[in-house]
Coordinates of C-alpha atoms and ligand atoms in Angstrom, one line a residue:
Chain A
M1 CA 27.2 -0.1 6.2
M2 CA 26.6 1.7 2.9
P3 CA 23.5 4.0 2.9
Q4 CA 20.5 2.4 1.2
F5 CA 18.7 5.6 0.3
I6 CA 20.1 8.3 -2.0
R7 CA 18.8 11.9 -1.5
R8 CA 17.8 13.6 -4.8
Y9 CA 16.1 16.6 -3.3
R10 CA 16.2 18.5 0.0
R11 CA 19.9 18.0 0.2
D12 CA 20.6 21.4 1.6
E13 CA 17.5 21.6 3.8
E14 CA 18.1 22.6 7.4
P15 CA 20.0 19.9 9.3
V16 CA 18.3 17.9 12.0
P17 CA 20.7 16.2 14.4
F18 CA 19.9 12.7 15.7
T19 CA 21.8 9.7 17.2
L20 CA 22.2 6.3 15.6
N21 CA 23.7 3.5 17.7
G22 CA 25.3 6.2 19.9
S23 CA 26.9 8.1 17.0
P24 CA 25.8 11.6 16.0
E25 CA 24.2 11.9 12.6
I26 CA 22.5 14.5 10.5
G27 CA 19.1 14.3 8.9
R28 CA 17.3 17.0 7.0
R29 CA 14.1 18.9 7.9
G30 CA 11.2 17.1 6.2
D31 CA 12.8 13.6 6.8
T32 CA 10.9 10.6 8.1
V33 CA 12.9 8.6 10.6
M34 CA 13.4 6.0 7.8
T35 CA 14.9 8.5 5.4
A36 CA 17.2 9.9 8.0
I37 CA 18.5 6.5 9.1
L38 CA 18.7 4.9 5.6
S39 CA 20.5 7.9 4.2
V40 CA 23.4 7.1 6.5
S41 CA 23.1 3.3 7.0
G42 CA 21.8 0.1 5.5
G43 CA 19.3 -1.3 8.0
L44 CA 16.6 -0.5 10.6
R45 CA 16.3 -3.6 12.7
H46 CA 16.9 -7.3 13.1
T47 CA 14.0 -9.7 13.2
E48 CA 12.9 -11.5 16.4
F49 CA 13.2 -15.1 15.1
T50 CA 16.1 -15.4 12.6
G51 CA 17.8 -12.1 13.4
E52 CA 18.0 -11.1 9.8
S53 CA 18.4 -7.5 8.9
R54 CA 15.4 -5.5 7.6
A55 CA 15.2 -2.0 6.1
G56 CA 11.5 -1.5 5.6
F57 CA 9.4 -2.7 2.6
C58 CA 6.1 -0.8 1.8
L59 CA 6.8 2.8 3.0
I60 CA 3.1 3.5 3.5
G61 CA 2.6 2.2 7.1
A62 CA 1.2 -1.2 6.1
C63 CA 4.0 -3.8 6.4
Q64 CA 5.3 -2.8 9.9
D65 CA 8.7 -3.9 8.9
C66 CA 10.4 -0.6 9.7
L67 CA 9.8 -0.5 13.4
V68 CA 12.9 1.1 14.9
T69 CA 13.9 0.9 18.6
M70 CA 14.7 3.9 20.7
P71 CA 17.1 3.7 23.7
D72 CA 14.1 3.3 26.1
S73 CA 13.0 0.2 24.2
S74 CA 9.9 1.9 22.8
R75 CA 9.5 1.7 19.0
V76 CA 8.4 3.9 16.2
R77 CA 7.3 3.0 12.7
A78 CA 10.1 4.7 10.8
C79 CA 8.3 5.3 7.5
T80 CA 5.4 7.3 9.1
T81 CA 7.3 9.1 11.9
A82 CA 8.7 12.6 11.3
L83 CA 12.3 13.0 12.4
A84 CA 12.7 15.5 15.3
P85 CA 16.0 17.0 16.6
G86 CA 17.7 14.9 19.3
M87 CA 15.9 11.6 18.5
A88 CA 18.0 8.5 19.2
F89 CA 17.8 5.1 17.5
V90 CA 19.3 1.7 18.1
T91 CA 19.4 -0.5 14.9
T92 CA 22.2 -2.9 15.8
G93 CA 22.2 -5.8 18.2
P94 CA 19.3 -8.0 19.1
Q95 CA 16.8 -5.2 19.5
G96 CA 13.3 -6.0 18.4
L97 CA 13.4 -8.9 21.0
K98 CA 12.1 -6.4 23.6
G99 CA 8.7 -4.9 23.4
G100 CA 6.6 -7.8 24.7
C101 CA 4.5 -8.4 21.7
H102 CA 5.8 -11.9 21.0
D103 CA 5.2 -14.9 23.1
Chain B
M1 CA -31.9 8.9 19.9
T2 CA -30.5 12.1 18.5
E3 CA -31.4 13.6 15.2
T4 CA -28.0 14.8 14.4
V5 CA -26.4 13.4 11.3
Q6 CA -22.7 12.7 11.6
P7 CA -21.1 11.2 8.5
V8 CA -17.5 10.0 9.0
I9 CA -15.1 9.4 6.1
V10 CA -12.1 7.2 6.6
G11 CA -9.3 8.1 4.1
A12 CA -8.4 11.4 2.5
G13 CA -7.2 10.0 -0.8
P14 CA -9.1 10.8 -4.1
A15 CA -12.1 8.8 -3.0
G16 CA -12.4 10.4 0.5
I17 CA -11.8 13.9 -0.9
G18 CA -14.4 13.3 -3.7
A19 CA -16.9 12.2 -1.1
A20 CA -16.2 15.1 1.3
E21 CA -16.6 17.7 -1.5
R22 CA -20.1 16.3 -2.4
L23 CA -21.2 16.1 1.3
V24 CA -20.2 19.6 2.0
K25 CA -22.1 20.8 -1.1
A26 CA -25.2 19.1 0.4
G27 CA -24.7 21.1 3.6
L28 CA -23.2 18.4 5.7
R29 CA -20.0 18.6 7.8
P30 CA -18.3 15.3 7.6
I31 CA -15.5 14.2 9.9
V32 CA -12.5 13.1 7.7
L33 CA -10.0 10.8 9.4
D34 CA -6.7 9.9 7.8
E35 CA -3.6 8.2 9.1
G36 CA -1.3 10.3 7.0
F37 CA 0.3 13.7 7.8
R38 CA -1.3 15.4 4.9
A39 CA -4.3 14.7 2.7
G40 CA -3.9 13.3 -0.8
G41 CA -3.8 9.5 -0.4
Q42 CA -1.2 7.4 -2.1
I43 CA -1.0 8.6 -5.7
Y44 CA -1.2 12.3 -4.7
R45 CA 0.8 11.9 -1.5
R46 CA 2.3 15.1 -0.3
P47 CA 5.8 15.5 1.3
L48 CA 6.1 16.5 5.0
I49 CA 7.4 19.9 3.9
D50 CA 7.6 21.6 0.6
D51 CA 10.9 20.8 -1.0
G52 CA 10.8 23.3 -3.9
R53 CA 9.7 20.7 -6.5
S54 CA 6.9 21.6 -8.9
Y55 CA 3.7 19.6 -9.3
R56 CA 5.0 18.5 -12.7
N57 CA 8.2 17.2 -11.2
R58 CA 6.5 15.4 -8.4
Y59 CA 3.3 14.0 -10.1
G60 CA 4.3 13.9 -13.7
S61 CA 1.4 13.3 -16.1
E62 CA -1.0 13.5 -13.1
A63 CA 0.2 16.9 -12.0
K64 CA -2.9 18.9 -12.9
K65 CA -5.2 16.4 -11.1
A66 CA -3.0 16.3 -8.0
E67 CA -2.9 20.1 -7.8
R68 CA -6.7 20.4 -8.3
L69 CA -7.4 17.8 -5.6
H70 CA -5.0 19.3 -3.1
R71 CA -6.5 22.8 -3.7
A72 CA -10.0 21.4 -3.4
F73 CA -9.2 19.7 -0.1
D74 CA -7.4 22.8 1.3
R75 CA -10.5 24.8 0.5
L76 CA -12.7 22.2 2.1
V77 CA -10.9 22.1 5.4
P78 CA -12.9 25.0 7.1
S79 CA -16.1 23.2 6.2
I80 CA -15.2 19.7 7.5
D81 CA -13.8 18.3 10.6
Y82 CA -10.4 17.0 9.3
R83 CA -8.2 15.0 11.6
P84 CA -4.9 13.9 10.1
E85 CA -2.5 11.5 11.8
T86 CA -5.5 9.6 13.0
L87 CA -5.6 5.8 12.7
V88 CA -9.0 4.1 12.7
W89 CA -8.3 0.7 14.3
N90 CA -11.8 -0.6 15.0
V91 CA -15.4 -0.2 14.0
A92 CA -18.0 -1.0 16.6
D93 CA -21.9 -1.3 16.6
T94 CA -22.9 -0.8 13.0
D95 CA -26.7 -1.2 13.2
R96 CA -27.3 2.2 11.7
G97 CA -24.5 4.1 13.2
G98 CA -21.9 3.2 15.8
H99 CA -18.4 4.4 16.7
L100 CA -14.8 4.1 15.6
D101 CA -11.9 3.5 17.9
V102 CA -9.1 5.9 16.8
L103 CA -5.6 6.7 17.8
S104 CA -4.6 10.3 17.1
R105 CA -1.1 11.5 18.0
G106 CA -0.8 9.0 20.9
I107 CA -4.3 9.6 22.2
H108 CA -7.1 7.0 22.1
R109 CA -10.6 8.3 21.3
E110 CA -14.1 7.0 20.2
I111 CA -15.7 8.8 17.4
A112 CA -19.5 8.3 16.9
F113 CA -21.0 8.1 13.4
T114 CA -24.4 7.8 11.9
H115 CA -23.0 7.2 8.4
L116 CA -19.6 5.6 7.6
L117 CA -17.9 6.1 4.3
L118 CA -14.8 3.9 4.0
A119 CA -12.2 5.1 1.4
T120 CA -9.2 3.2 2.7
G121 CA -7.3 2.6 -0.5
A122 CA -4.9 -0.1 -1.2
T123 CA -1.4 -1.5 -0.7
D124 CA 1.0 -3.1 -3.2
R125 CA 0.2 -6.8 -3.9
V126 CA 3.4 -8.8 -3.4
L127 CA 4.6 -12.4 -3.7
P128 CA 7.5 -14.0 -2.0
F129 CA 10.7 -15.2 -3.7
P130 CA 14.2 -16.0 -2.3
G131 CA 15.5 -12.8 -0.8
W132 CA 12.3 -10.7 -0.8
T133 CA 12.9 -9.7 2.9
R134 CA 16.5 -8.5 2.3
P135 CA 17.2 -4.8 3.0
G136 CA 17.1 -3.1 -0.4
V137 CA 14.1 -5.0 -1.7
Y138 CA 11.0 -2.7 -1.7
T139 CA 7.6 -2.7 -3.2
L140 CA 7.0 -0.6 -6.4
G141 CA 4.8 1.7 -4.4
A142 CA 7.4 2.1 -1.8
A143 CA 10.0 3.1 -4.3
Q144 CA 7.6 5.7 -5.7
T145 CA 6.6 7.0 -2.2
A146 CA 10.3 7.5 -1.3
L147 CA 10.8 9.6 -4.4
K148 CA 7.5 11.5 -4.3
A149 CA 7.2 12.2 -0.6
Q150 CA 10.9 12.2 0.5
G151 CA 12.8 13.1 -2.6
C152 CA 15.0 9.9 -2.2
T153 CA 15.6 6.9 -4.4
V154 CA 15.6 3.6 -2.5
G155 CA 19.0 2.7 -4.1
E156 CA 21.5 4.0 -6.6
K157 CA 21.4 1.1 -9.1
L158 CA 18.0 -0.6 -9.4
V159 CA 16.1 -3.4 -11.0
F160 CA 12.3 -3.1 -11.3
M161 CA 10.2 -6.2 -11.5
G162 CA 6.6 -7.4 -11.6
S163 CA 3.4 -6.8 -13.5
G164 CA 1.3 -3.7 -13.9
P165 CA 1.4 -0.2 -15.3
L166 CA 3.2 1.0 -12.1
L167 CA 6.3 -1.1 -13.1
Y168 CA 7.1 1.1 -16.1
L169 CA 6.0 4.3 -14.5
V170 CA 8.2 4.0 -11.5
A171 CA 11.2 2.8 -13.5
W172 CA 10.9 5.9 -15.7
Q173 CA 10.5 8.2 -12.7
Y174 CA 13.7 6.7 -11.1
M175 CA 15.6 7.2 -14.4
K176 CA 14.4 10.8 -14.5
A177 CA 15.5 11.3 -10.9
G178 CA 19.0 10.3 -11.8
A179 CA 19.1 6.7 -10.5
S180 CA 20.7 4.0 -12.6
V181 CA 17.9 1.7 -13.9
E182 CA 19.6 -1.6 -14.8
A183 CA 16.5 -3.4 -16.2
V184 CA 12.7 -3.7 -16.1
L185 CA 11.7 -7.4 -15.6
D186 CA 8.1 -7.8 -16.6
T187 CA 6.8 -11.1 -15.2
G188 CA 4.0 -11.1 -17.9
P189 CA 4.7 -12.5 -21.4
L190 CA 5.3 -10.0 -24.3
S191 CA 2.2 -11.5 -26.0
S192 CA 0.0 -10.2 -23.1
K193 CA 0.7 -6.7 -24.3
A194 CA -1.3 -7.3 -27.5
H195 CA -4.4 -6.7 -25.3
L196 CA -3.4 -3.1 -25.1
I197 CA -4.4 -2.6 -28.7
S198 CA -8.1 -3.0 -27.8
L199 CA -7.5 -0.3 -25.1
L200 CA -6.3 2.2 -27.7
P201 CA -9.7 3.5 -28.9
R202 CA -11.1 3.6 -25.4
A203 CA -8.2 5.1 -23.4
P204 CA -5.7 6.6 -25.8
R205 CA -4.1 8.6 -23.0
I206 CA -3.1 5.4 -21.1
I207 CA -1.6 3.9 -24.1
A208 CA 0.3 7.0 -25.1
L209 CA 1.7 7.4 -21.6
G210 CA 2.7 3.7 -21.5
L211 CA 4.4 3.9 -24.9
F212 CA 6.2 7.1 -23.8
Y213 CA 7.6 5.5 -20.7
G214 CA 8.6 2.3 -22.5
V215 CA 10.2 4.2 -25.4
Q216 CA 12.1 6.6 -23.2
L217 CA 13.4 3.7 -21.1
K218 CA 14.5 1.8 -24.3
L219 CA 16.1 4.9 -25.7
A220 CA 18.1 5.3 -22.5
G221 CA 19.4 1.8 -23.0
V222 CA 17.3 0.2 -20.2
R223 CA 16.7 -3.5 -20.9
I224 CA 13.1 -4.6 -20.8
L225 CA 12.5 -8.4 -20.5
Y226 CA 9.2 -10.3 -20.5
G227 CA 8.1 -13.5 -18.9
V228 CA 10.7 -13.2 -16.2
R229 CA 10.7 -15.3 -13.0
P230 CA 13.2 -14.4 -10.2
E231 CA 15.5 -17.1 -8.9
A232 CA 17.0 -15.2 -5.9
I233 CA 18.4 -11.9 -4.6
I234 CA 22.1 -12.1 -4.4
G235 CA 23.7 -10.7 -1.2
E236 CA 23.2 -11.8 2.5
E237 CA 23.0 -8.5 4.4
R238 CA 21.9 -6.3 1.5
V239 CA 21.1 -6.5 -2.2
D240 CA 24.1 -7.1 -4.4
G241 CA 22.1 -8.3 -7.4
I242 CA 19.3 -10.5 -8.7
R243 CA 19.4 -13.8 -10.5
F244 CA 16.4 -14.5 -12.7
R245 CA 15.1 -16.8 -15.4
V246 CA 13.9 -15.6 -18.8
G247 CA 13.0 -18.4 -21.2
D248 CA 15.6 -21.1 -20.6
Q249 CA 18.3 -18.7 -19.7
I250 CA 19.4 -17.8 -16.2
E251 CA 20.8 -14.3 -15.9
T252 CA 22.4 -12.2 -13.2
L253 CA 22.2 -8.4 -12.8
Q254 CA 24.1 -6.3 -10.3
C255 CA 22.1 -3.7 -8.4
N256 CA 21.7 -2.4 -4.8
A257 CA 18.0 -2.3 -4.7
L258 CA 15.0 -4.1 -6.3
A259 CA 11.5 -2.7 -6.4
Y260 CA 8.7 -5.1 -7.4
G261 CA 5.0 -5.6 -7.2
F262 CA 1.9 -7.1 -8.9
A263 CA -0.7 -4.4 -8.9
L264 CA -2.5 -3.6 -5.7
R265 CA -4.6 -5.2 -3.0
A266 CA -7.6 -3.5 -1.4
E267 CA -7.6 -2.5 2.2
T268 CA -10.9 -4.0 3.4
Q269 CA -10.4 -4.6 7.1
L270 CA -12.6 -1.8 8.3
A271 CA -15.5 -2.9 6.0
D272 CA -15.1 -6.4 7.5
L273 CA -15.2 -5.1 11.1
A274 CA -18.3 -3.1 10.1
G275 CA -20.0 -6.4 9.2
C276 CA -20.2 -5.8 5.5
R277 CA -20.8 -8.9 3.3
F278 CA -18.0 -9.8 0.9
R279 CA -17.8 -11.4 -2.5
F280 CA -14.9 -12.8 -4.4
D281 CA -13.7 -10.7 -7.3
E282 CA -12.1 -12.5 -10.2
R283 CA -10.3 -9.5 -11.5
D284 CA -8.6 -8.6 -8.3
R285 CA -8.4 -12.2 -7.2
A286 CA -9.6 -11.0 -3.8
W287 CA -12.6 -10.7 -1.5
L288 CA -14.2 -7.3 -1.7
P289 CA -17.1 -5.7 0.2
E290 CA -20.3 -6.1 -1.8
R291 CA -21.5 -2.7 -3.1
D292 CA -24.3 -1.4 -5.2
A293 CA -23.7 0.9 -8.2
L294 CA -23.3 3.9 -5.8
G295 CA -21.2 2.3 -3.1
R296 CA -23.8 1.1 -0.5
T297 CA -22.6 -2.0 1.3
S298 CA -24.8 -4.7 2.8
R299 CA -24.8 -2.7 6.1
P300 CA -27.2 0.2 6.3
Q301 CA -25.4 3.6 6.3
V302 CA -22.0 2.0 5.6
Y303 CA -20.5 2.9 2.2
V304 CA -17.3 2.0 0.4
A305 CA -15.5 3.9 -2.4
G306 CA -12.1 3.9 -4.2
D307 CA -9.4 1.2 -4.3
G308 CA -10.5 -0.1 -0.9
S309 CA -13.6 -1.5 -2.5
G310 CA -11.8 -2.9 -5.6
I311 CA -8.8 -1.7 -7.5
A312 CA -9.7 0.8 -10.2
G313 CA -7.2 3.6 -9.9
A314 CA -7.3 7.2 -8.8
D315 CA -9.7 8.6 -11.4
A316 CA -12.3 6.0 -10.6
A317 CA -11.7 6.5 -6.9
E318 CA -12.6 10.2 -7.2
L319 CA -15.9 9.3 -9.0
A320 CA -16.7 6.5 -6.6
G321 CA -16.2 8.8 -3.6
E322 CA -18.7 11.3 -5.0
L323 CA -21.1 8.5 -5.9
A324 CA -21.0 7.1 -2.3
A325 CA -21.6 10.6 -1.0
L326 CA -24.7 10.8 -3.3
A327 CA -26.0 7.5 -1.9
L328 CA -25.5 8.8 1.6
I329 CA -27.4 12.1 0.8
E330 CA -30.1 10.1 -0.8
D331 CA -30.4 7.8 2.2
L332 CA -30.9 10.9 4.3
G333 CA -34.0 11.6 2.3
K334 CA -32.5 14.6 0.6
A335 CA -32.7 15.1 -3.1
H336 CA -29.6 15.0 -5.2
G337 CA -29.1 15.4 -9.0
G338 CA -30.0 11.9 -10.3
D339 CA -28.4 13.0 -13.6
R340 CA -25.1 13.4 -11.8
A341 CA -25.3 9.9 -10.4
R342 CA -26.0 8.4 -13.8
Q343 CA -23.1 10.3 -15.3
L344 CA -20.7 9.2 -12.6
I345 CA -21.9 5.5 -12.8
A346 CA -21.3 5.6 -16.6
A347 CA -17.9 7.1 -16.3
H348 CA -16.9 4.7 -13.5
G349 CA -18.1 1.7 -15.6
R350 CA -16.0 2.8 -18.5
I351 CA -12.9 2.8 -16.3
L352 CA -13.7 -0.6 -14.9
R353 CA -13.9 -2.0 -18.4
Q354 CA -10.5 -0.5 -19.1
R355 CA -9.3 -2.3 -16.0
D356 CA -10.4 -5.6 -17.4
I357 CA -8.1 -5.1 -20.4
L358 CA -5.2 -3.8 -18.3
E359 CA -5.5 -6.9 -16.2
K360 CA -5.0 -9.1 -19.3
A361 CA -2.1 -6.9 -20.5
F362 CA -0.4 -7.1 -17.1
P363 CA -1.4 -10.5 -15.8
F364 CA -1.0 -11.8 -12.3
P365 CA 1.6 -14.6 -12.4
R366 CA -0.6 -17.6 -11.4
D367 CA 2.1 -20.1 -11.7
W368 CA 4.4 -18.2 -9.2
F369 CA 4.7 -20.8 -6.5
E370 CA 5.7 -23.5 -9.0
T371 CA 9.2 -22.1 -9.0
V372 CA 9.7 -20.7 -5.5
P373 CA 11.7 -22.9 -3.2
G374 CA 10.4 -24.1 0.1
T375 CA 13.0 -22.3 2.2
T376 CA 11.5 -18.9 1.1
M377 CA 9.7 -17.0 3.8
L378 CA 6.0 -16.8 3.1
C379 CA 5.1 -14.6 6.1
R380 CA 7.7 -11.9 6.7
C381 CA 6.5 -10.9 10.1
E382 CA 6.3 -14.3 11.7
E383 CA 9.1 -15.7 9.5
I384 CA 7.2 -18.8 8.4
S385 CA 8.7 -20.5 5.4
I386 CA 6.8 -22.0 2.5
S387 CA 7.8 -25.5 3.6
E388 CA 6.5 -24.9 7.1
A389 CA 3.2 -23.7 5.7
R390 CA 3.1 -26.7 3.3
L391 CA 3.8 -29.1 6.2
A392 CA 0.9 -27.5 8.2
I393 CA -1.4 -27.7 5.2
E394 CA -0.6 -31.4 4.7
T395 CA -0.4 -32.7 8.2
E396 CA -3.5 -30.7 9.4
N397 CA -5.4 -31.2 6.2
I398 CA -5.9 -27.4 5.9
S399 CA -8.1 -26.0 3.1
E400 CA -9.1 -22.6 4.4
V401 CA -7.0 -19.5 5.0
N402 CA -8.1 -18.7 8.6
R403 CA -7.2 -22.2 9.6
L404 CA -3.9 -21.9 7.9
K405 CA -3.3 -18.7 9.9
A406 CA -4.3 -20.3 13.2
L407 CA -2.2 -23.4 12.7
S408 CA 0.9 -22.0 10.9
R409 CA 0.8 -18.4 12.1
V410 CA 1.0 -17.2 8.5
G411 CA -0.7 -13.8 8.5
M412 CA -0.7 -13.5 12.3
G413 CA 2.1 -11.0 12.5
R414 CA 2.1 -7.2 12.8
C415 CA 1.1 -6.5 9.2
Q416 CA -2.1 -8.6 9.8
G417 CA -1.6 -10.4 6.5
R418 CA -1.3 -7.2 4.4
M419 CA 2.0 -8.5 2.9
C420 CA 1.3 -12.2 2.8
S421 CA -2.5 -12.9 2.7
A422 CA -2.8 -12.7 -1.1
A423 CA 0.3 -15.0 -1.4
A424 CA -1.0 -17.4 1.3
A425 CA -4.3 -17.7 -0.5
E426 CA -2.6 -18.3 -3.9
F427 CA -0.3 -20.9 -2.3
L428 CA -2.9 -22.7 -0.4
S429 CA -5.2 -22.9 -3.4
G430 CA -2.2 -24.2 -5.5
V431 CA -1.5 -26.9 -3.0
R432 CA -5.2 -27.9 -2.8
K433 CA -5.5 -27.5 -6.6
V434 CA -8.6 -25.3 -6.2
E435 CA -9.4 -21.7 -7.2
P436 CA -8.3 -19.0 -4.7
E437 CA -12.0 -18.3 -4.0
A438 CA -12.4 -21.8 -2.5
V439 CA -9.8 -21.2 0.3
G440 CA -12.0 -18.4 1.8
R441 CA -11.3 -15.0 3.2
L442 CA -8.9 -14.0 5.9
R443 CA -11.1 -12.3 8.6
A444 CA -10.0 -8.9 9.9
Q445 CA -9.3 -8.4 13.6
A446 CA -9.1 -5.2 15.6
P447 CA -6.8 -3.4 16.0
V448 CA -6.3 -3.4 12.2
K449 CA -2.8 -2.1 12.8
P450 CA -0.5 -2.3 15.8
I451 CA -1.3 0.4 18.4
P452 CA 0.6 1.3 21.6
L453 CA -1.1 0.0 24.7
T454 CA -1.5 3.1 26.7
F455 CA -4.4 2.0 28.8
G456 CA -3.3 0.4 32.0
V457 CA -0.5 -1.7 30.5
T458 CA 3.0 -0.4 30.8
G459 CA 6.3 -1.5 29.3
E460 CA 4.6 -3.0 26.3
G461 CA 5.8 -2.0 22.8
E462 CA 2.6 -2.5 21.0
A463 CA -0.6 -4.5 20.9
R464 CA -1.5 -7.1 18.3
S465 CA -4.5 -9.2 17.8
Ligands
FAD501 C1 2.3 3.2 -2.7 C2 1.3 3.4 -3.9 C3 1.7 4.2 -5.0 C4 0.8 4.4 -6.0 N1 1.2 5.2 -7.1 C5 0.4 5.4 -8.2 C6 0.7 6.1 -9.3 O1 1.8 6.7 -9.4 N2 -0.1 6.3 -10.3 C7 -1.4 5.7 -10.3 O2 -2.1 5.9 -11.2 N3 -1.8 5.0 -9.2 C8 -0.9 4.8 -8.2 N4 -1.3 4.1 -7.1 C9 -2.7 3.7 -7.0 C10 -3.5 4.9 -6.5 O3 -2.8 5.4 -5.4 C11 -4.9 4.6 -6.2 O4 -5.5 4.1 -7.3 C12 -5.6 5.8 -5.6 O5 -4.9 6.5 -4.7 C13 -6.9 5.3 -5.0 O6 -7.5 6.4 -4.2 P1 -8.2 6.0 -2.9 O7 -8.8 7.3 -2.4 O8 -9.2 4.9 -3.1 O9 -7.1 5.5 -1.9 P2 -5.7 6.1 -1.3 O10 -5.3 7.2 -2.2 O11 -4.9 5.0 -1.1 O12 -6.2 6.8 0.0 C14 -6.6 6.0 1.1 C15 -6.3 6.8 2.4 O13 -6.9 6.1 3.5 C16 -6.1 6.2 4.6 N5 -6.4 5.1 5.5 C17 -6.5 3.8 5.1 N6 -6.8 3.0 6.2 C18 -6.9 3.9 7.2 C19 -7.2 3.7 8.6 N7 -7.5 2.5 9.1 N8 -7.2 4.8 9.4 C20 -7.0 6.0 8.9 N9 -6.7 6.3 7.6 C21 -6.7 5.2 6.8 C22 -4.7 6.2 4.0 O14 -3.8 6.9 4.9 C23 -4.9 6.9 2.7 O15 -4.5 8.3 2.8 C24 -0.4 3.8 -6.0 C25 -0.8 3.0 -4.9 C26 0.0 2.8 -3.9 C27 -0.4 2.0 -2.7

């Protein structure tokens, strides 16, 4: 998938390695999880009911549309979580179905 | 009963900072709680790390104010109890004091207060249209936050749509940042802009800035269209373009991102949980906590300030924060400069009168739902379509928003109605052919945002009400 976000600044900032769907990727120091993922891909999750793809919406922690799943099934809100080295994310497949918050 | 006074401020935007400054001057040591990593709030949001950009680059015309406020806050930090990355998710017992339930870096705590000053700000106000949930569609505020705080644009080739001064500002900021701006689609008619003439003598700076953005966009060849209504986002998995109607013409533009919004909506959940009385505000088309001229609510020792008590912008928020602090100081039986309060009230009132004019120049699209097809999602969390909501309204004879939520699940999702409640109220009132006020107010529920269940429950992702 084509990246959704385009970096205009901090392009040469210290690299921060992370894993996206099993593949190694590079973010930059100062990235949120959202910036890191959307600078290399086009989506963050699929919805529980229709399975449509989502890539965040409000970026200020209000819409909760950017929840990203980690390999242990826990989730983080991508727009308000700082990227840390070694983080891993799963954005493909029917994730979002886990988490026990839907009946 | 203890004699200690413990004021707690929720929100470290211009309103919260303005309040904290004044409380510290009065010899108090407020606790300041904010969900964000760094103080500043939305307009003066700071990046996670410094990225070498100047204030001018990041905050444009508001650079001086941003710098002043950040410096003021940094100087305040030793005199206050500042707790960033702290979400306030509940307010309990508010008969003159009580406590807040907070989540701070994964840890749950209770924080007691004697006086509570809510400065919780706002979020973008949005309306649904076909494709609004597609990856690549963002709010105007989101587009700006990506640039300001992360140094990214939310796409390479963009269309900006909606109503409000932010529309032109963000389009201009994106152009300056090197993105390709395909068009600005103003949903308001061109004729509405005539109202700006009456703003000229009162707020020449606002007009000059607006003209500057508009002219620069035009000079760069950006199309600006008025009276636009979207037909649909083109593209299934991402944004490939937008189809829209202007006059009797249907047009298509290619782009890989769309940013849109219709001014802002106040974050009022905590005031609701604190038991404050609300009133319907015609200008914001929303229910807001009742407040006196200084920011006292109907609950003793609970105050509101800034956009969270009604949308008036950052300058007004700073004044309102200080005013609410003065009210708090007065309620403690301490003297404060009454002259200062009068000055602030006058300045605040002037800004509110400008807001009345701006609202006419950038009108809310009241006829929105007349052209949005039923298959469009109304609630993006629970994925409830407009037809499903209409069916519930008609079969269950619903005329009130809380019933609509209970019976259709619109507004029941993770965002707690932040993204759909304004639209749901407009839609329901349209179906019922009444004013939005008549369909009532969506009640807040704790937790006001999803929180991880760390007490006793394992394997759960998050809790919702
Ligand atoms: C995304 C966005 C972009 C904007 N850009 C501009 C702009 O470029 N120019 C302009 O003139 N205006 C802009 N505005 C409007 C402007 O931000 C506001 O008018 C101004 O910031 C209001 O100040 P405030 O202090 O009332 O609220 P805010 O600045 O919004 O501050 C509120 C603070 O409260 C915190 N908060 C809220 N709820 C909780 C909670 N439950 N627990 C803990 N903390 C909480 C938030 O994290 C935030 O820091 C924008 C608004 C938004 C939403």
